[in-house]
């Protein structure tokens, strides 16, 4: 089984690269951002709870996202592997994910971290905001997403560095070139 975390700041290209990665490696794709947006669109209890937080660019509680992830991992244990996008986003989430992986006798094989300078990220998201309909693709929410990222999410990198699982990937350039670099890393890992 191949379990990968695609890590990166807002707008780094996690969603874009995941679309191709999940196809190529036949992975169960778990994007907490996409799942939460589905909950909001369906106006579920969770959706109603997270709507304001997400539109302002804040982080949803660890309990909500971890319980979503646990449910999806439990339901897909026969999968060829998992591709996590936008999760874990706090050190506590990373610790809880380790707990879930242990519970199902699984492990994280790699954390691939897309690295892109903040100015480029802001431009990408402002540009996308013209058509995306995402409530958080506006300058105020984007700024707050970076505050949350720098304070709460960046420390997750050190957590995986310690585990020896972290690999930085240059996330600037053509989508297909970045995809090739990611595949190269994954192929190295799966041969181990
Ligand atoms: P989430 O949906 O995860 O959003 P995000 O991390 O802010 O990142 P994005 O989805 O905006 O960017 P991306 O890295 O996927 O890049 P993309 O491929 O789209 O989370 C949203 C919210 O949900 C959070 O703020 C939080 O409130 C909540 N949430 C989610 N998970 C949570 C968790 N675990 N804990 C707590 N709260 C959570 O690309 C961006 C743009 O750039 C696109 O327009 C794309 O076309 C373009 N692009 C991509 N690659 C390139 C390239 N190489 N060159 C030029 N343009 C490119
Ligand atoms: Mg995304």
XYZ file of N, CA and C and ligand atoms in Angstrom:
634
model
N 0.836 -1.205 0.000
C 0.000 0.000 0.000
C 0.871 1.257 0.000
N 0.390 2.270 -0.712
C 1.170 3.493 -0.857
C 0.368 4.650 -0.276
N 0.828 5.190 0.842
C 0.080 6.269 1.491
C 0.893 7.550 1.483
N 0.348 8.544 0.781
C 1.105 9.773 0.544
C 0.356 10.986 1.064
N 1.116 11.882 1.679
C 0.565 13.190 2.051
C 1.130 14.200 1.066
N 0.237 14.909 0.353
C 0.683 16.010 -0.489
C 0.483 17.281 0.322
N 1.607 17.856 0.730
C 1.611 18.983 1.659
C 1.906 20.270 0.890
N 1.469 21.404 1.453
C 1.826 22.679 0.827
C 0.906 23.787 1.271
N 1.364 25.027 1.157
C 0.549 26.175 1.546
C -0.664 26.343 0.627
N -1.597 27.215 0.990
C -2.746 27.488 0.133
C -2.304 27.862 -1.278
N -2.888 27.220 -2.287
C -2.593 27.544 -3.679
C -1.355 26.888 -4.247
N -0.728 25.981 -3.497
C 0.544 25.388 -3.922
C 0.395 24.420 -5.094
N -0.843 23.973 -5.358
C -1.053 23.027 -6.460
C -1.385 21.625 -5.966
N -1.777 21.496 -4.717
C -2.094 20.165 -4.162
C -3.252 19.522 -4.927
N -4.321 20.311 -5.114
C -5.498 19.771 -5.809
C -5.175 19.427 -7.257
N -4.473 20.332 -7.936
C -4.119 20.135 -9.349
C -3.300 18.858 -9.531
N -2.261 18.698 -8.726
C -1.378 17.526 -8.866
C -2.098 16.239 -8.427
N -2.974 16.362 -7.434
C -3.671 15.172 -6.919
C -4.536 14.515 -7.987
N -5.155 15.341 -8.842
C -6.044 14.781 -9.867
C -5.308 13.755 -10.712
N -4.050 14.069 -11.062
C -3.279 13.148 -11.904
C -2.666 12.022 -11.076
N -2.221 12.359 -9.868
C -1.566 11.336 -9.024
C -2.537 10.220 -8.659
N -3.761 10.589 -8.293
C -4.715 9.559 -7.849
C -5.024 8.596 -8.999
N -5.071 9.125 -10.236
C -5.321 8.264 -11.396
C -4.132 7.333 -11.629
N -2.951 7.920 -11.685
C -1.765 7.138 -12.042
C -1.499 6.012 -11.040
N -1.667 6.309 -9.738
C -1.322 5.307 -8.720
C -2.556 4.644 -8.105
N -3.735 4.970 -8.671
C -4.976 4.323 -8.229
C -5.223 4.511 -6.717
N -5.035 5.751 -6.265
C -5.126 6.029 -4.825
C -6.502 6.560 -4.437
N -6.913 6.281 -3.216
C -8.125 6.881 -2.651
C -7.773 8.306 -2.232
N -8.418 9.270 -2.868
C -8.056 10.677 -2.682
C -8.882 11.295 -1.568
N -8.211 11.820 -0.568
C -8.907 12.453 0.556
C -8.442 13.896 0.721
N -9.247 14.819 0.191
C -8.966 16.240 0.362
C -9.960 16.773 1.392
N -9.462 17.175 2.560
C -10.393 17.661 3.587
C -11.087 18.941 3.109
N -10.391 19.782 2.327
C -11.014 20.996 1.793
C -12.206 20.637 0.905
N -12.012 19.689 -0.031
C -13.107 19.275 -0.928
C -14.257 18.660 -0.135
N -13.926 17.811 0.832
C -14.976 17.143 1.612
C -15.793 18.188 2.391
N -15.088 19.158 2.990
C -15.795 20.195 3.759
C -16.655 21.065 2.833
N -16.154 21.347 1.620
C -16.971 22.140 0.674
C -18.207 21.352 0.249
N -18.078 20.028 0.119
C -19.258 19.204 -0.197
C -20.275 19.260 0.952
N -19.758 19.212 2.168
C -20.648 19.280 3.345
C -21.385 20.629 3.367
N -20.660 21.690 3.009
C -21.296 23.023 2.996
C -22.372 23.087 1.918
N -22.050 22.543 0.719
C -23.007 22.589 -0.386
C -24.265 21.799 -0.040
N -24.093 20.688 0.684
C -25.238 19.846 1.039
C -25.931 20.339 2.320
N -25.408 21.410 2.887
C -25.964 22.014 4.111
C -26.177 21.003 5.238
N -25.187 20.142 5.432
C -25.231 19.173 6.535
C -24.905 19.892 7.844
N -25.024 19.179 8.948
C -24.683 19.765 10.258
C -23.234 20.256 10.245
N -22.325 19.389 9.768
C -20.903 19.784 9.688
C -20.757 21.000 8.781
N -21.409 20.958 7.627
C -21.329 22.056 6.662
C -21.720 23.392 7.279
N -22.817 23.371 8.036
C -23.288 24.611 8.665
C -22.291 25.109 9.709
N -21.695 24.143 10.424
C -20.749 24.499 11.486
C -19.482 25.172 10.938
N -19.013 24.697 9.761
C -17.700 25.148 9.275
C -17.762 26.324 8.297
N -18.953 26.632 7.823
C -19.118 27.608 6.740
C -18.418 28.948 7.014
N -18.703 29.534 8.180
C -18.128 30.853 8.491
C -16.620 30.790 8.639
N -16.152 29.727 9.315
C -14.707 29.578 9.539
C -13.985 29.505 8.195
N -14.480 28.651 7.298
C -13.808 28.460 6.006
C -13.850 29.737 5.170
N -14.975 30.423 5.126
C -15.029 31.611 4.266
C -14.089 32.701 4.767
N -13.821 32.715 6.074
C -12.873 33.716 6.590
C -11.416 33.250 6.491
N -11.203 31.990 6.122
C -9.834 31.495 5.967
C -9.240 30.899 7.229
N -10.077 30.600 8.216
C -9.575 29.970 9.449
C -9.528 28.453 9.316
N -8.929 27.791 10.296
C -8.886 26.323 10.287
C -10.067 25.761 11.077
N -10.655 24.715 10.531
C -11.735 23.986 11.183
C -11.125 23.165 12.335
N -11.939 22.775 13.317
C -11.371 22.075 14.483
C -10.759 20.724 14.093
N -9.718 20.360 14.833
C -9.037 19.083 14.591
C -10.025 17.915 14.695
N -10.935 17.977 15.670
C -11.880 16.874 15.905
C -12.723 16.611 14.661
N -13.227 17.681 14.045
C -14.096 17.504 12.865
C -13.329 16.846 11.727
N -12.153 17.399 11.392
C -11.451 16.842 10.218
C -10.915 15.435 10.498
N -10.443 15.199 11.720
C -9.892 13.873 12.017
C -11.002 12.812 11.988
N -12.186 13.174 12.468
C -13.247 12.157 12.445
C -13.674 11.871 11.000
N -13.652 12.882 10.133
C -13.947 12.646 8.711
C -12.909 11.683 8.130
N -11.641 11.974 8.381
C -10.559 11.161 7.819
C -10.628 9.721 8.337
N -10.866 9.565 9.635
C -10.919 8.215 10.198
C -12.009 7.389 9.516
N -13.163 8.011 9.311
C -14.282 7.323 8.658
C -13.923 6.878 7.238
N -13.228 7.742 6.509
C -12.888 7.426 5.111
C -11.802 6.355 5.038
N -10.857 6.403 5.979
C -9.796 5.380 5.979
C -10.424 4.021 6.317
N -11.270 4.011 7.328
C -11.926 2.761 7.730
C -12.725 2.162 6.562
N -13.396 3.027 5.812
C -14.258 2.549 4.721
C -13.472 2.097 3.489
N -12.185 2.427 3.408
C -11.414 2.136 2.180
C -10.154 1.336 2.464
N -10.240 0.439 3.435
C -9.033 -0.287 3.835
C -8.468 -1.185 2.742
N -9.306 -1.546 1.771
C -8.816 -2.434 0.702
C -8.230 -1.647 -0.466
N -8.174 -0.336 -0.322
C -7.672 0.499 -1.407
C -6.168 0.271 -1.637
N -5.684 0.678 -2.826
C -4.251 0.542 -3.135
C -3.416 1.545 -2.341
N -4.082 2.515 -1.733
C -3.372 3.507 -0.938
C -4.194 4.777 -0.822
N -3.707 5.677 0.005
C -4.410 6.947 0.221
C -3.527 8.114 -0.210
N -4.187 9.125 -0.769
C -3.520 10.382 -1.086
C -4.212 11.472 -0.265
N -3.505 12.012 0.733
C -4.066 13.049 1.591
C -3.676 14.423 1.051
N -4.681 15.287 0.872
C -4.445 16.652 0.377
C -5.041 17.617 1.405
N -4.199 18.492 1.954
C -4.700 19.486 2.911
C -4.935 18.919 4.298
N -4.404 17.765 4.535
C -4.494 17.092 5.840
C -3.236 16.253 6.015
N -2.579 16.250 7.167
C -2.862 17.036 8.363
C -2.372 18.481 8.252
N -3.047 19.349 8.975
C -2.766 20.780 8.913
C -2.355 21.350 10.255
N -2.318 20.525 11.283
C -1.783 20.922 12.599
C -0.977 19.717 13.102
N -0.077 19.989 14.057
C 0.710 18.876 14.610
C -0.229 17.869 15.284
N -1.275 18.382 15.928
C -2.225 17.476 16.573
C -2.894 16.554 15.537
N -3.249 17.113 14.396
C -3.832 16.268 13.336
C -2.832 15.205 12.876
N -1.556 15.596 12.796
C -0.525 14.635 12.356
C -0.402 13.501 13.373
N -0.435 13.852 14.646
C -0.354 12.817 15.686
C -1.571 11.903 15.628
N -2.737 12.521 15.429
C -3.961 11.712 15.366
C -3.989 10.842 14.111
N -3.414 11.348 13.023
C -3.332 10.515 11.812
C -2.431 9.305 12.066
N -1.337 9.506 12.771
C -0.483 8.358 13.128
C -1.286 7.325 13.915
N -2.131 7.820 14.818
C -2.990 6.918 15.593
C -3.925 6.122 14.693
N -4.528 6.795 13.715
C -5.454 6.119 12.784
C -4.685 5.089 11.948
N -3.513 5.481 11.459
C -2.733 4.565 10.619
C -2.369 3.315 11.426
N -1.948 3.520 12.675
C -1.634 2.381 13.547
C -2.834 1.476 13.743
N -3.963 2.113 14.001
C -5.195 1.356 14.246
C -5.502 0.403 13.090
N -5.231 0.827 11.849
C -5.539 -0.011 10.685
C -4.267 -0.669 10.107
N -3.211 -0.711 10.908
C -1.929 -1.317 10.485
C -1.416 -0.747 9.169
N -1.476 0.553 9.052
C -0.985 1.224 7.849
C 0.134 2.173 8.248
N 0.846 2.693 7.227
C 1.803 3.756 7.550
C 1.919 4.761 6.412
N 2.361 5.965 6.776
C 2.611 7.003 5.774
C 3.954 6.686 5.124
N 3.966 6.606 3.783
C 5.220 6.305 3.090
C 6.010 7.565 2.742
N 5.285 8.661 2.483
C 6.005 9.884 2.132
C 5.149 11.118 2.319
N 5.840 12.215 2.661
C 5.194 13.518 2.724
C 5.891 14.382 1.678
N 5.181 14.683 0.599
C 5.758 15.475 -0.484
C 5.256 16.902 -0.324
N 6.206 17.817 -0.144
C 5.848 19.187 0.228
C 6.124 20.144 -0.931
N 5.055 20.680 -1.518
C 5.184 21.611 -2.643
C 5.604 22.983 -2.115
N 6.722 23.488 -2.644
C 7.260 24.765 -2.171
C 7.077 25.857 -3.232
N 6.346 26.910 -2.855
C 6.055 28.016 -3.772
C 6.081 29.313 -2.958
N 6.763 30.371 -3.466
C 6.784 31.647 -2.739
C 5.387 32.263 -2.603
N 5.203 32.989 -1.489
C 3.880 33.514 -1.143
C 3.286 34.449 -2.220
N 4.130 35.310 -2.839
C 3.579 36.248 -3.841
C 2.934 35.490 -4.990
N 3.572 34.407 -5.410
C 3.026 33.611 -6.528
C 1.700 32.968 -6.100
N 1.674 32.481 -4.861
C 0.458 31.827 -4.356
C -0.710 32.807 -4.325
N -0.436 34.020 -3.846
C -1.518 35.016 -3.744
C -2.069 35.306 -5.145
N -1.169 35.492 -6.118
C -1.634 35.740 -7.487
C -2.474 34.600 -8.025
N -2.024 33.366 -7.781
C -2.779 32.202 -8.277
C -4.198 32.207 -7.712
N -4.313 32.492 -6.412
C -5.638 32.389 -5.789
C -6.551 33.560 -6.143
N -5.956 34.757 -6.298
C -6.761 35.912 -6.721
C -7.301 35.633 -8.127
N -6.430 35.108 -8.974
C -6.809 34.768 -10.345
C -7.942 33.728 -10.328
N -7.759 32.685 -9.534
C -8.784 31.629 -9.466
C -10.095 32.177 -8.908
N -9.982 33.122 -7.958
C -11.167 33.685 -7.316
C -12.141 34.332 -8.292
N -11.639 34.738 -9.491
C -12.517 35.380 -10.482
C -13.576 34.405 -10.980
N -13.288 33.100 -10.936
C -14.242 32.121 -11.475
C -14.582 30.971 -10.523
N -13.806 30.798 -9.436
C -13.947 29.563 -8.642
C -15.225 29.490 -7.815
N -15.753 30.657 -7.430
C -16.896 30.640 -6.526
C -16.510 30.257 -5.102
N -15.219 30.052 -4.837
C -14.800 29.712 -3.475
C -14.846 30.944 -2.584
N -15.550 30.811 -1.451
C -15.758 31.961 -0.566
C -14.452 32.469 0.026
N -13.398 31.620 0.004
C -12.129 32.024 0.634
C -11.087 32.498 -0.374
N -11.453 32.627 -1.651
C -10.516 33.140 -2.661
C -10.643 34.662 -2.809
N -10.572 35.387 -1.713
C -10.550 36.856 -1.765
C -9.384 37.294 -0.882
N -8.903 38.524 -1.090
C -7.631 38.916 -0.483
C -7.633 38.821 1.053
N -8.735 39.200 1.697
C -8.750 39.150 3.169
C -8.658 37.712 3.673
N -9.441 36.818 3.074
C -9.407 35.416 3.503
C -8.065 34.771 3.157
N -7.526 35.127 2.000
C -6.232 34.561 1.591
C -5.160 34.945 2.620
N -5.173 36.223 3.031
C -4.190 36.674 4.033
C -4.335 35.865 5.319
N -5.581 35.644 5.721
C -5.800 34.884 6.961
C -5.397 33.409 6.798
N -5.600 32.862 5.588
C -5.161 31.472 5.351
C -3.647 31.362 5.542
N -2.907 32.407 5.130
C -1.450 32.360 5.318
C -1.054 32.493 6.785
N -1.789 33.326 7.535
C -1.492 33.448 8.971
C -1.674 32.070 9.617
N -2.777 31.416 9.318
C -3.051 30.093 9.882
C -1.980 29.095 9.437
N -1.629 29.164 8.151
C -0.614 28.243 7.627
C 0.712 28.416 8.362
N 1.150 29.672 8.479
C 2.465 29.913 9.090
C 2.486 29.520 10.563
N 1.384 29.811 11.265
C 1.335 29.536 12.703
C 1.126 28.055 13.015
N 0.160 27.443 12.341
C -0.309 26.121 12.777
C 0.114 24.980 11.852
N 0.253 25.264 10.564
C 0.502 24.167 9.609
C 1.991 23.942 9.357
N 2.752 25.038 9.255
C 4.190 24.890 8.996
C 4.880 23.944 9.989
N 4.532 24.004 11.298
C 5.195 23.094 12.250
C 5.017 21.604 11.933
N 4.031 21.280 11.097
C 3.820 19.876 10.704
C 5.033 19.367 9.906
N 5.697 20.290 9.197
C 6.873 19.897 8.408
C 7.957 19.297 9.314
N 8.201 19.950 10.459
C 9.234 19.463 11.386
C 8.848 18.095 11.946
N 7.564 17.907 12.147
C 7.059 16.623 12.666
C 7.449 15.475 11.712
N 7.244 15.696 10.404
C 7.567 14.641 9.439
C 9.057 14.568 9.115
N 9.717 15.710 9.248
C 11.169 15.714 9.063
C 11.808 14.748 10.070
N 11.335 14.837 11.311
C 11.831 13.968 12.385
C 11.587 12.505 12.073
N 10.452 12.229 11.425
C 10.130 10.836 11.068
C 10.920 10.375 9.836
N 11.607 11.317 9.179
C 12.397 10.980 7.989
C 11.559 10.775 6.740
N 10.336 11.332 6.755
C 9.405 11.105 5.640
C 9.276 12.274 4.691
N 9.943 13.391 5.017
C 9.663 14.631 4.299
C 10.538 14.820 3.067
N 9.895 15.219 1.962
C 10.645 15.538 0.748
C 10.093 16.831 0.149
N 10.949 17.856 0.043
C 10.538 19.131 -0.558
C 10.531 19.032 -2.075
N 9.528 19.633 -2.702
C 9.393 19.611 -4.161
C 9.185 21.045 -4.637
N 9.961 21.456 -5.657
C 9.764 22.797 -6.211
C 8.399 22.847 -6.912
N 7.522 23.708 -6.395
C 6.160 23.779 -6.930
C 5.945 24.918 -7.911
N 7.052 25.515 -8.387
C 6.952 26.582 -9.386
C 7.355 25.997 -10.730
N 6.572 26.302 -11.756
C 6.890 25.791 -13.098
C 5.653 25.195 -13.723
N 5.891 24.416 -14.795
C 4.750 23.841 -15.512
C 4.134 22.707 -14.696
N 2.816 22.608 -14.738
C 2.100 21.556 -13.999
C 2.671 20.174 -14.336
N 2.947 19.937 -15.630
C 3.393 18.592 -16.024
C 4.827 18.304 -15.542
N 5.656 19.358 -15.441
C 7.021 19.141 -14.937
C 6.997 18.810 -13.442
N 6.134 19.507 -12.711
C 6.019 19.246 -11.272
C 5.463 17.837 -11.057
N 4.494 17.467 -11.889
C 3.929 16.108 -11.815
C 5.027 15.059 -12.032
N 5.892 15.301 -13.011
C 6.977 14.347 -13.293
C 7.914 14.208 -12.090
N 8.218 15.328 -11.435
C 9.083 15.280 -10.246
C 8.413 14.480 -9.131
N 7.112 14.724 -8.925
C 6.383 13.998 -7.875
C 6.383 12.489 -8.173
N 6.138 12.129 -9.434
C 6.102 10.706 -9.810
C 7.463 10.049 -9.596
N 8.503 10.795 -9.929
C 9.858 10.301 -9.742
C 10.112 9.946 -8.267
N 9.694 10.842 -7.367
C 9.848 10.590 -5.927
C 9.017 9.384 -5.487
N 7.782 9.331 -5.949
C 6.889 8.238 -5.540
C 7.442 6.897 -6.042
N 7.954 6.896 -7.264
C 8.487 5.645 -7.812
C 9.706 5.171 -7.013
N 10.520 6.128 -6.568
C 11.684 5.766 -5.729
C 11.204 5.125 -4.431
N 10.188 5.742 -3.832
C 9.668 5.264 -2.546
C 9.034 3.884 -2.697
N 8.283 3.682 -3.785
C 7.578 2.404 -3.892
C 8.529 1.249 -4.207
N 9.736 1.576 -4.672
C 10.731 0.512 -4.925
C 11.417 0.059 -3.637
N 11.335 0.920 -2.590
C 12.042 0.631 -1.332
C 11.522 -0.647 -0.683
P -8.177 23.567 1.082
O -9.270 23.309 0.160
O -7.251 22.501 1.430
O -7.425 24.850 0.552
P -5.894 25.354 0.615
O -4.973 24.482 1.316
O -6.006 26.761 1.088
O -5.411 25.278 -0.809
P -6.086 25.378 -2.220
O -7.079 24.293 -2.418
O -6.555 26.777 -2.441
O -4.801 25.188 -3.105
P -4.106 23.877 -3.684
O -2.805 23.680 -3.033
O -5.056 22.728 -3.743
O -3.785 24.392 -5.129
P -4.625 24.239 -6.495
O -4.226 22.991 -7.179
O -6.058 24.471 -6.239
O -8.778 24.123 2.460
C -9.781 25.130 2.453
C -10.214 25.428 3.871
O -10.846 24.275 4.441
C -9.090 25.775 4.857
O -8.750 27.143 4.819
C -9.760 25.401 6.185
O -10.709 26.354 6.564
C -10.520 24.130 5.814
N -9.696 22.930 5.989
C -9.311 22.046 5.022
N -8.562 21.054 5.529
C -8.449 21.302 6.858
C -7.771 20.654 7.927
N -7.051 19.535 7.703
N -7.850 21.203 9.164
C -8.573 22.312 9.400
N -9.237 22.986 8.429
C -9.175 22.496 7.163
O -4.009 25.456 -7.315
C -4.288 26.784 -6.981
C -4.434 27.617 -8.268
O -3.183 27.665 -8.923
C -5.410 27.008 -9.287
O -6.081 28.024 -9.947
C -4.499 26.223 -10.238
O -5.037 26.126 -11.527
C -3.236 27.066 -10.208
N -2.006 26.263 -10.381
C -1.751 25.024 -9.880
N -0.500 24.618 -10.224
C 0.040 25.640 -10.949
C 1.319 25.816 -11.574
N 2.269 24.877 -11.535
N 1.536 26.980 -12.229
C 0.571 27.956 -12.278
N -0.662 27.832 -11.705
C -0.917 26.686 -11.049
Mg -6.935 22.337 -2.898
